[in-house]
Amino acid sequence: MNQNLKSFSVLAHEALFHSAVLGVRSVFTDHSLFGFADLSSILTNNVLKFSLNGINHVICVSNTARENTVLRSNLNAKDVSVIPNAIDASQFQPDLSRRNRNKIVIVVMSRLVYRRGTDLLTSIIPYICDKYPQVDFLIGGDGDKRILLEEIREQHSLHSRVELLGMVQHELVRDVMVRGNIFVNTSLTESFCITIVEAASCGLKVVTTDVGGIPEVLPPNMVKLAKPTPESLTEALESAIAEEMNGLGLSPLEQHDKLKDIYKWSEVARRTEIVYNGIFKQSVITPKHRMDRLWHLGIVFGKIWIMALVLDMIFCKFLEWWRPASYIDKTSTQTLARLSESSCNAGEGSQKTLDVNHGSPSRGSLRVRQRSKAIDRITT
């Protein structure tokens, strides 16, 4: 079975194109939201429409993403399922001892680019720092908009109150999160924001823009939604600050206990397995059936894609003559089971030791020291 991610991945579109010719069932997992007006979105949507005409099923991470994908690709809604992302809650546990009791720390963790609303952040920081002297900002991430944050920090003399960490490795995200009280997400578009789930699991109050699939992610008592404007975000952030100052809302431990049962990888695996089992019961989409679909997708481009499909079929016939598929070893069910088991064991082992590369103790101790130094830089 072939599974592909991302609407704009060239490799994904190539794999989908070849799958029907090879008789392989295909699943497309989409994490993206696209518009319908700008040139980039129009081109991507048209490519997606042709690529998904031979798909067996599509998985989206939110209901908003599902509606967006159905409209963009002209798919039947029954062929699109919603399976959200998940986290390992045990890796994102609160640690109140890491918080500064004399400060309220607002954490931001994202790429510092336009799409993530960095411009909104530059409008919020000076006002909040001026009104609340006990509030500091801790910002992790990098991007072309970082220069704006550095300028704001310089103009308002906020070097001691706005800390820019730069890019943070994923294994160190939790160490940054637990230093804060409130998490702010300023994204302008998002199909599913996994970062706010991680922040909430660490016990932070969450303030986020009300865009895309974000309203579906957290329960109402764990998140404050705001319009993607400086005024609305500031109002929501001030409300969260007031709650933190007065000790209102869920405690960090209560928040973590509720979330760990909502977003579990075991549940994601169970729902994905249901989708895959259903696909195995479907018949493989033949090239002829795919040509029939392409014929109705456009007077000009539909025919061009049919010609490309015919050329691909001829090329595959040549490859079969040159190197028959019977010469290629197929992976047995037993081998897949062993690989799955070893993957699980490796995951468990990575929690106990940082190095399993050839069992080298020297490499392992070196990586432990490197990680310890990185954590020290983040936490001090």
One Martini backbone bead per residue (centre of mass of N, CA, C, O) as a GRO file, in nm:
protein
  380
    1MET     BB    1   0.099   0.034   0.019
    2ASN     BB    2   0.033   0.382  -0.044
    3GLN     BB    3   0.172   0.670   0.130
    4ASN     BB    4   0.087   1.024   0.145
    5LEU     BB    5   0.224   1.358   0.183
    6LYS     BB    6   0.132   1.642   0.092
    7SER     BB    7   0.032   1.856  -0.163
    8PHE     BB    8   0.350   1.973  -0.237
    9SER     BB    9   0.463   1.690  -0.303
   10VAL     BB   10   0.628   1.547  -0.556
   11LEU     BB   11   0.657   1.253  -0.459
   12ALA     BB   12   0.357   1.207  -0.405
   13HIS     BB   13   0.254   1.249  -0.699
   14GLU     BB   14   0.425   1.028  -0.827
   15ALA     BB   15   0.317   0.788  -0.661
   16LEU     BB   16   0.019   0.823  -0.745
   17PHE     BB   17   0.062   0.792  -1.052
   18HIS     BB   18   0.193   0.492  -1.034
   19SER     BB   19  -0.009   0.314  -0.870
   20ALA     BB   20  -0.223   0.237  -1.086
   21VAL     BB   21  -0.026   0.090  -1.279
   22LEU     BB   22   0.076  -0.115  -1.035
   23GLY     BB   23  -0.168  -0.191  -0.840
   24VAL     BB   24  -0.182   0.026  -0.599
   25ARG     BB   25  -0.289   0.120  -0.312
   26SER     BB   26  -0.411   0.446  -0.190
   27VAL     BB   27  -0.298   0.697   0.052
   28PHE     BB   28  -0.391   1.030   0.161
   29THR     BB   29  -0.217   1.267   0.366
   30ASP     BB   30  -0.354   1.574   0.493
   31HIS     BB   31  -0.206   1.897   0.637
   32SER     BB   32  -0.346   2.109   0.448
   33LEU     BB   33  -0.417   2.456   0.364
   34PHE     BB   34  -0.610   2.603   0.096
   35GLY     BB   35  -0.695   2.814  -0.127
   36PHE     BB   36  -0.876   2.983  -0.429
   37ALA     BB   37  -0.727   3.262  -0.547
   38ASP     BB   38  -0.443   3.214  -0.571
   39LEU     BB   39  -0.212   3.088  -0.785
   40SER     BB   40  -0.087   2.864  -0.613
   41SER     BB   41  -0.357   2.728  -0.531
   42ILE     BB   42  -0.468   2.668  -0.812
   43LEU     BB   43  -0.239   2.482  -0.906
   44THR     BB   44  -0.246   2.279  -0.671
   45ASN     BB   45  -0.547   2.196  -0.700
   46ASN     BB   46  -0.521   2.080  -0.989
   47VAL     BB   47  -0.313   1.866  -0.928
   48LEU     BB   48  -0.476   1.723  -0.705
   49LYS     BB   49  -0.719   1.641  -0.878
   50PHE     BB   50  -0.551   1.443  -1.058
   51SER     BB   51  -0.401   1.270  -0.840
   52LEU     BB   52  -0.685   1.176  -0.679
   53ASN     BB   53  -0.842   0.999  -0.899
   54GLY     BB   54  -0.666   0.719  -0.790
   55ILE     BB   55  -0.778   0.701  -0.508
   56ASN     BB   56  -0.895   0.539  -0.212
   57HIS     BB   57  -0.789   0.744   0.024
   58VAL     BB   58  -0.840   1.003   0.280
   59ILE     BB   59  -0.646   1.183   0.529
   60CYS     BB   60  -0.737   1.401   0.792
   61VAL     BB   61  -0.683   1.621   1.085
   62SER     BB   62  -0.960   1.771   1.012
   63ASN     BB   63  -1.263   1.899   0.924
   64THR     BB   64  -1.153   2.142   0.774
   65ALA     BB   65  -0.955   1.980   0.595
   66ARG     BB   66  -1.170   1.805   0.465
   67GLU     BB   67  -1.331   2.027   0.322
   68ASN     BB   68  -1.091   2.142   0.164
   69THR     BB   69  -1.018   1.880   0.004
   70VAL     BB   70  -1.290   1.829  -0.133
   71LEU     BB   71  -1.299   2.103  -0.288
   72ARG     BB   72  -1.014   2.084  -0.433
   73SER     BB   73  -1.049   1.759  -0.551
   74ASN     BB   74  -1.335   1.637  -0.611
   75LEU     BB   75  -1.440   1.457  -0.381
   76ASN     BB   76  -1.573   1.215  -0.199
   77ALA     BB   77  -1.655   1.238   0.131
   78LYS     BB   78  -1.646   0.918   0.194
   79ASP     BB   79  -1.317   0.920   0.115
   80VAL     BB   80  -1.292   1.097   0.389
   81SER     BB   81  -1.095   1.116   0.679
   82VAL     BB   82  -1.066   1.174   1.041
   83ILE     BB   83  -0.729   1.204   1.185
   84PRO     BB   84  -0.561   1.299   1.433
   85ASN     BB   85  -0.325   1.392   1.608
   86ALA     BB   86  -0.048   1.317   1.837
   87ILE     BB   87   0.084   1.239   2.167
   88ASP     BB   88   0.332   1.194   2.416
   89ALA     BB   89   0.245   1.274   2.731
   90SER     BB   90   0.504   1.172   2.887
   91GLN     BB   91   0.684   1.411   2.732
   92PHE     BB   92   0.444   1.636   2.855
   93GLN     BB   93   0.509   1.731   3.157
   94PRO     BB   94   0.473   1.894   3.426
   95ASP     BB   95   0.699   2.161   3.592
   96LEU     BB   96   0.680   2.381   3.849
   97SER     BB   97   0.989   2.417   3.932
   98ARG     BB   98   1.059   2.585   3.649
   99ARG     BB   99   0.921   2.824   3.754
  100ASN     BB  100   0.867   3.166   3.795
  101ARG     BB  101   0.718   3.307   4.076
  102ASN     BB  102   0.767   3.629   3.977
  103LYS     BB  103   0.654   3.528   3.696
  104ILE     BB  104   0.505   3.566   3.367
  105VAL     BB  105   0.535   3.331   3.111
  106ILE     BB  106   0.550   3.367   2.759
  107VAL     BB  107   0.507   3.129   2.506
  108VAL     BB  108   0.684   3.078   2.192
  109MET     BB  109   0.637   2.819   1.919
  110SER     BB  110   0.781   2.898   1.603
  111ARG     BB  111   0.787   3.005   1.304
  112LEU     BB  112   0.929   3.318   1.180
  113VAL     BB  113   0.658   3.391   0.994
  114TYR     BB  114   0.386   3.506   0.839
  115ARG     BB  115   0.199   3.249   0.870
  116ARG     BB  116   0.259   3.267   1.203
  117GLY     BB  117   0.216   3.575   1.301
  118THR     BB  118   0.464   3.768   1.375
  119ASP     BB  119   0.335   4.051   1.337
  120LEU     BB  120   0.142   4.024   1.576
  121LEU     BB  121   0.358   3.993   1.796
  122THR     BB  122   0.488   4.282   1.759
  123SER     BB  123   0.217   4.423   1.870
  124ILE     BB  124   0.197   4.287   2.160
  125ILE     BB  125   0.458   4.306   2.334
  126PRO     BB  126   0.477   4.610   2.415
  127TYR     BB  127   0.204   4.630   2.564
  128ILE     BB  128   0.237   4.403   2.775
  129CYS     BB  129   0.510   4.504   2.900
  130ASP     BB  130   0.396   4.784   2.989
  131LYS     BB  131   0.145   4.675   3.169
  132TYR     BB  132   0.328   4.406   3.258
  133PRO     BB  133   0.609   4.374   3.456
  134GLN     BB  134   0.567   4.041   3.517
  135VAL     BB  135   0.609   4.000   3.206
  136ASP     BB  136   0.739   3.749   2.987
  137PHE     BB  137   0.930   3.636   2.698
  138LEU     BB  138   0.944   3.310   2.519
  139ILE     BB  139   1.125   3.246   2.212
  140GLY     BB  140   1.084   2.989   1.970
  141GLY     BB  141   1.263   3.018   1.676
  142ASP     BB  142   1.278   3.066   1.312
  143GLY     BB  143   1.323   3.337   1.065
  144ASP     BB  144   1.257   3.619   0.862
  145LYS     BB  145   1.102   3.764   1.130
  146ARG     BB  146   1.314   3.803   1.358
  147ILE     BB  147   1.403   4.096   1.308
  148LEU     BB  148   1.146   4.225   1.430
  149LEU     BB  149   1.194   4.132   1.724
  150GLU     BB  150   1.469   4.270   1.756
  151GLU     BB  151   1.364   4.558   1.707
  152ILE     BB  152   1.159   4.570   1.938
  153ARG     BB  153   1.361   4.511   2.164
  154GLU     BB  154   1.535   4.764   2.103
  155GLN     BB  155   1.325   5.000   2.110
  156HIS     BB  156   1.206   4.892   2.418
  157SER     BB  157   1.409   4.760   2.608
  158LEU     BB  158   1.368   4.402   2.615
  159HIS     BB  159   1.612   4.205   2.680
  160SER     BB  160   1.510   4.098   2.978
  161ARG     BB  161   1.197   4.004   2.854
  162VAL     BB  162   1.303   3.901   2.562
  163GLU     BB  163   1.358   3.570   2.457
  164LEU     BB  164   1.576   3.437   2.205
  165LEU     BB  165   1.643   3.098   2.105
  166GLY     BB  166   1.566   2.993   1.849
  167MET     BB  167   1.621   2.697   1.746
  168VAL     BB  168   1.439   2.405   1.858
  169GLN     BB  169   1.460   2.107   1.953
  170HIS     BB  170   1.223   1.873   2.003
  171GLU     BB  171   1.352   1.745   2.271
  172LEU     BB  172   1.339   2.064   2.403
  173VAL     BB  173   1.049   2.178   2.420
  174ARG     BB  174   0.959   2.100   2.707
  175ASP     BB  175   1.184   2.268   2.856
  176VAL     BB  176   1.046   2.534   2.765
  177MET     BB  177   0.747   2.511   2.844
  178VAL     BB  178   0.782   2.473   3.169
  179ARG     BB  179   0.867   2.789   3.202
  180GLY     BB  180   0.567   2.848   3.157
  181ASN     BB  181   0.212   2.976   3.161
  182ILE     BB  182   0.183   3.079   2.858
  183PHE     BB  183   0.045   3.017   2.532
  184VAL     BB  184   0.122   3.141   2.196
  185ASN     BB  185  -0.080   3.153   1.891
  186THR     BB  186  -0.047   3.328   1.549
  187SER     BB  187  -0.177   3.187   1.329
  188LEU     BB  188  -0.330   3.218   0.998
  189THR     BB  189  -0.289   2.900   0.940
  190GLU     BB  190  -0.456   2.579   1.031
  191SER     BB  191  -0.537   2.240   1.060
  192PHE     BB  192  -0.322   2.145   1.301
  193CYS     BB  193  -0.208   2.223   1.631
  194ILE     BB  194   0.031   2.054   1.811
  195THR     BB  195   0.157   2.270   2.003
  196ILE     BB  196  -0.097   2.322   2.187
  197VAL     BB  197  -0.099   2.036   2.301
  198GLU     BB  198   0.180   2.040   2.432
  199ALA     BB  199   0.128   2.286   2.613
  200ALA     BB  200  -0.120   2.176   2.766
  201SER     BB  201   0.030   1.923   2.875
  202CYS     BB  202   0.233   2.126   3.040
  203GLY     BB  203   0.008   2.345   3.170
  204LEU     BB  204  -0.071   2.564   2.972
  205LYS     BB  205  -0.210   2.837   2.874
  206VAL     BB  206  -0.417   2.902   2.581
  207VAL     BB  207  -0.346   3.122   2.303
  208THR     BB  208  -0.540   3.159   1.995
  209THR     BB  209  -0.617   3.148   1.684
  210ASP     BB  210  -0.927   3.145   1.484
  211VAL     BB  211  -0.820   2.896   1.273
  212GLY     BB  212  -0.926   2.658   1.103
  213GLY     BB  213  -0.875   2.364   1.314
  214ILE     BB  214  -0.829   2.477   1.609
  215PRO     BB  215  -1.119   2.460   1.752
  216GLU     BB  216  -1.092   2.127   1.761
  217VAL     BB  217  -0.852   2.056   1.964
  218LEU     BB  218  -0.960   2.203   2.227
  219PRO     BB  219  -1.109   2.258   2.497
  220PRO     BB  220  -1.262   2.544   2.616
  221ASN     BB  221  -1.104   2.525   2.912
  222MET     BB  222  -0.797   2.540   2.746
  223VAL     BB  223  -0.893   2.789   2.556
  224LYS     BB  224  -0.822   3.099   2.373
  225LEU     BB  225  -0.996   3.266   2.131
  226ALA     BB  226  -0.887   3.458   1.838
  227LYS     BB  227  -0.849   3.691   1.632
  228PRO     BB  228  -0.623   3.791   1.367
  229THR     BB  229  -0.563   4.035   1.588
  230PRO     BB  230  -0.424   4.242   1.810
  231GLU     BB  231  -0.676   4.304   1.984
  232SER     BB  232  -0.783   4.014   2.032
  233LEU     BB  233  -0.520   3.889   2.144
  234THR     BB  234  -0.484   4.083   2.382
  235GLU     BB  235  -0.748   4.019   2.526
  236ALA     BB  236  -0.692   3.713   2.567
  237LEU     BB  237  -0.420   3.749   2.717
  238GLU     BB  238  -0.531   3.915   2.956
  239SER     BB  239  -0.720   3.694   3.056
  240ALA     BB  240  -0.493   3.486   3.116
  241ILE     BB  241  -0.336   3.660   3.315
  242ALA     BB  242  -0.563   3.693   3.523
  243GLU     BB  243  -0.593   3.390   3.584
  244GLU     BB  244  -0.301   3.346   3.679
  245MET     BB  245  -0.303   3.558   3.913
  246ASN     BB  246  -0.585   3.410   4.045
  247GLY     BB  247  -0.596   3.091   4.002
  248LEU     BB  248  -0.750   3.007   3.749
  249GLY     BB  249  -0.858   2.723   3.645
  250LEU     BB  250  -0.679   2.480   3.547
  251SER     BB  251  -0.453   2.279   3.638
  252PRO     BB  252  -0.177   2.137   3.509
  253LEU     BB  253  -0.250   1.841   3.597
  254GLU     BB  254  -0.542   1.836   3.496
  255GLN     BB  255  -0.478   1.897   3.202
  256HIS     BB  256  -0.296   1.653   3.148
  257ASP     BB  257  -0.501   1.425   3.226
  258LYS     BB  258  -0.705   1.495   2.998
  259LEU     BB  259  -0.515   1.482   2.740
  260LYS     BB  260  -0.394   1.185   2.754
  261ASP     BB  261  -0.694   1.070   2.656
  262ILE     BB  262  -0.728   1.216   2.371
  263TYR     BB  263  -0.410   1.201   2.259
  264LYS     BB  264  -0.351   0.890   2.117
  265TRP     BB  265  -0.171   0.664   1.933
  266SER     BB  266  -0.358   0.419   1.966
  267GLU     BB  267  -0.606   0.561   1.838
  268VAL     BB  268  -0.481   0.631   1.567
  269ALA     BB  269  -0.414   0.337   1.489
  270ARG     BB  270  -0.702   0.226   1.499
  271ARG     BB  271  -0.826   0.417   1.282
  272THR     BB  272  -0.624   0.348   1.057
  273GLU     BB  273  -0.685   0.045   1.043
  274ILE     BB  274  -0.974   0.076   0.944
  275VAL     BB  275  -0.905   0.210   0.678
  276TYR     BB  276  -0.717  -0.016   0.563
  277ASN     BB  277  -0.917  -0.251   0.577
  278GLY     BB  278  -1.118  -0.117   0.378
  279ILE     BB  279  -0.921  -0.101   0.133
  280PHE     BB  280  -0.864  -0.410   0.100
  281LYS     BB  281  -1.173  -0.452   0.002
  282GLN     BB  282  -1.098  -0.307  -0.238
  283SER     BB  283  -1.056  -0.240  -0.551
  284VAL     BB  284  -0.843  -0.188  -0.790
  285ILE     BB  285  -0.745   0.079  -0.973
  286THR     BB  286  -0.760   0.105  -1.295
  287PRO     BB  287  -0.648   0.259  -1.573
  288LYS     BB  288  -0.927   0.272  -1.709
  289HIS     BB  289  -1.077   0.406  -1.474
  290ARG     BB  290  -0.890   0.654  -1.467
  291MET     BB  291  -0.950   0.755  -1.753
  292ASP     BB  292  -1.249   0.810  -1.705
  293ARG     BB  293  -1.197   1.031  -1.495
  294LEU     BB  294  -1.009   1.219  -1.665
  295TRP     BB  295  -1.209   1.286  -1.897
  296HIS     BB  296  -1.393   1.472  -1.676
  297LEU     BB  297  -1.155   1.702  -1.585
  298GLY     BB  298  -1.097   1.798  -1.892
  299ILE     BB  299  -1.056   1.894  -2.213
  300VAL     BB  300  -0.738   1.918  -2.191
  301PHE     BB  301  -0.592   1.805  -1.924
  302GLY     BB  302  -0.723   1.528  -1.926
  303LYS     BB  303  -0.580   1.434  -2.190
  304ILE     BB  304  -0.289   1.476  -2.097
  305TRP     BB  305  -0.303   1.270  -1.860
  306ILE     BB  306  -0.365   1.028  -2.036
  307MET     BB  307  -0.103   1.034  -2.195
  308ALA     BB  308   0.080   1.003  -1.946
  309LEU     BB  309  -0.040   0.728  -1.859
  310VAL     BB  310   0.038   0.573  -2.115
  311LEU     BB  311   0.343   0.621  -2.092
  312ASP     BB  312   0.369   0.482  -1.815
  313MET     BB  313   0.276   0.203  -1.911
  314ILE     BB  314   0.504   0.162  -2.116
  315PHE     BB  315   0.736   0.193  -1.914
  316CYS     BB  316   0.650  -0.045  -1.730
  317LYS     BB  317   0.677  -0.261  -1.951
  318PHE     BB  318   0.977  -0.220  -1.995
  319LEU     BB  319   1.064  -0.284  -1.701
  320GLU     BB  320   0.947  -0.571  -1.703
  321TRP     BB  321   1.136  -0.670  -1.931
  322TRP     BB  322   1.412  -0.583  -1.804
  323ARG     BB  323   1.281  -0.618  -1.485
  324PRO     BB  324   1.124  -0.836  -1.336
  325ALA     BB  325   0.927  -0.871  -1.056
  326SER     BB  326   1.021  -1.168  -0.989
  327TYR     BB  327   1.324  -1.061  -0.904
  328ILE     BB  328   1.176  -0.932  -0.661
  329ASP     BB  329   1.167  -0.913  -0.337
  330LYS     BB  330   0.927  -0.982  -0.098
  331THR     BB  331   0.773  -0.885   0.180
  332SER     BB  332   0.692  -1.040   0.453
  333THR     BB  333   0.491  -1.065   0.723
  334GLN     BB  334   0.717  -1.146   0.924
  335THR     BB  335   0.907  -0.911   0.863
  336LEU     BB  336   0.714  -0.682   0.939
  337ALA     BB  337   0.679  -0.771   1.232
  338ARG     BB  338   0.979  -0.744   1.311
  339LEU     BB  339   1.006  -0.444   1.241
  340SER     BB  340   0.788  -0.343   1.434
  341GLU     BB  341   0.917  -0.455   1.694
  342SER     BB  342   1.194  -0.311   1.667
  343SER     BB  343   1.074  -0.024   1.667
  344CYS     BB  344   0.952  -0.037   1.950
  345ASN     BB  345   1.217  -0.105   2.098
  346ALA     BB  346   1.366   0.151   2.008
  347GLY     BB  347   1.171   0.350   2.143
  348GLU     BB  348   1.220   0.245   2.433
  349GLY     BB  349   1.533   0.274   2.430
  350SER     BB  350   1.543   0.591   2.386
  351GLN     BB  351   1.448   0.648   2.687
  352LYS     BB  352   1.718   0.515   2.822
  353THR     BB  353   1.893   0.583   2.561
  354LEU     BB  354   2.079   0.788   2.321
  355ASP     BB  355   2.240   0.512   2.218
  356VAL     BB  356   2.226   0.245   1.942
  357ASN     BB  357   2.500   0.266   1.789
  358HIS     BB  358   2.655  -0.030   1.805
  359GLY     BB  359   2.682  -0.010   2.123
  360SER     BB  360   2.834   0.263   2.195
  361PRO     BB  361   2.944   0.414   2.482
  362SER     BB  362   3.094   0.664   2.380
  363ARG     BB  363   2.867   0.782   2.209
  364GLY     BB  364   2.656   0.792   2.427
  365SER     BB  365   2.808   0.983   2.626
  366LEU     BB  366   2.836   1.215   2.426
  367ARG     BB  367   2.529   1.265   2.379
  368VAL     BB  368   2.461   1.324   2.671
  369ARG     BB  369   2.643   1.574   2.698
  370GLN     BB  370   2.517   1.738   2.468
  371ARG     BB  371   2.228   1.746   2.580
  372SER     BB  372   2.295   1.877   2.854
  373LYS     BB  373   2.405   2.141   2.734
  374ALA     BB  374   2.145   2.221   2.584
  375ILE     BB  375   1.962   2.232   2.834
  376ASP     BB  376   2.121   2.447   2.987
  377ARG     BB  377   2.076   2.673   2.777
  378ILE     BB  378   1.761   2.673   2.801
  379THR     BB  379   1.723   2.677   3.138
  380THR     BB  380   1.910   2.951   3.201
   0.00000   0.00000   0.00000
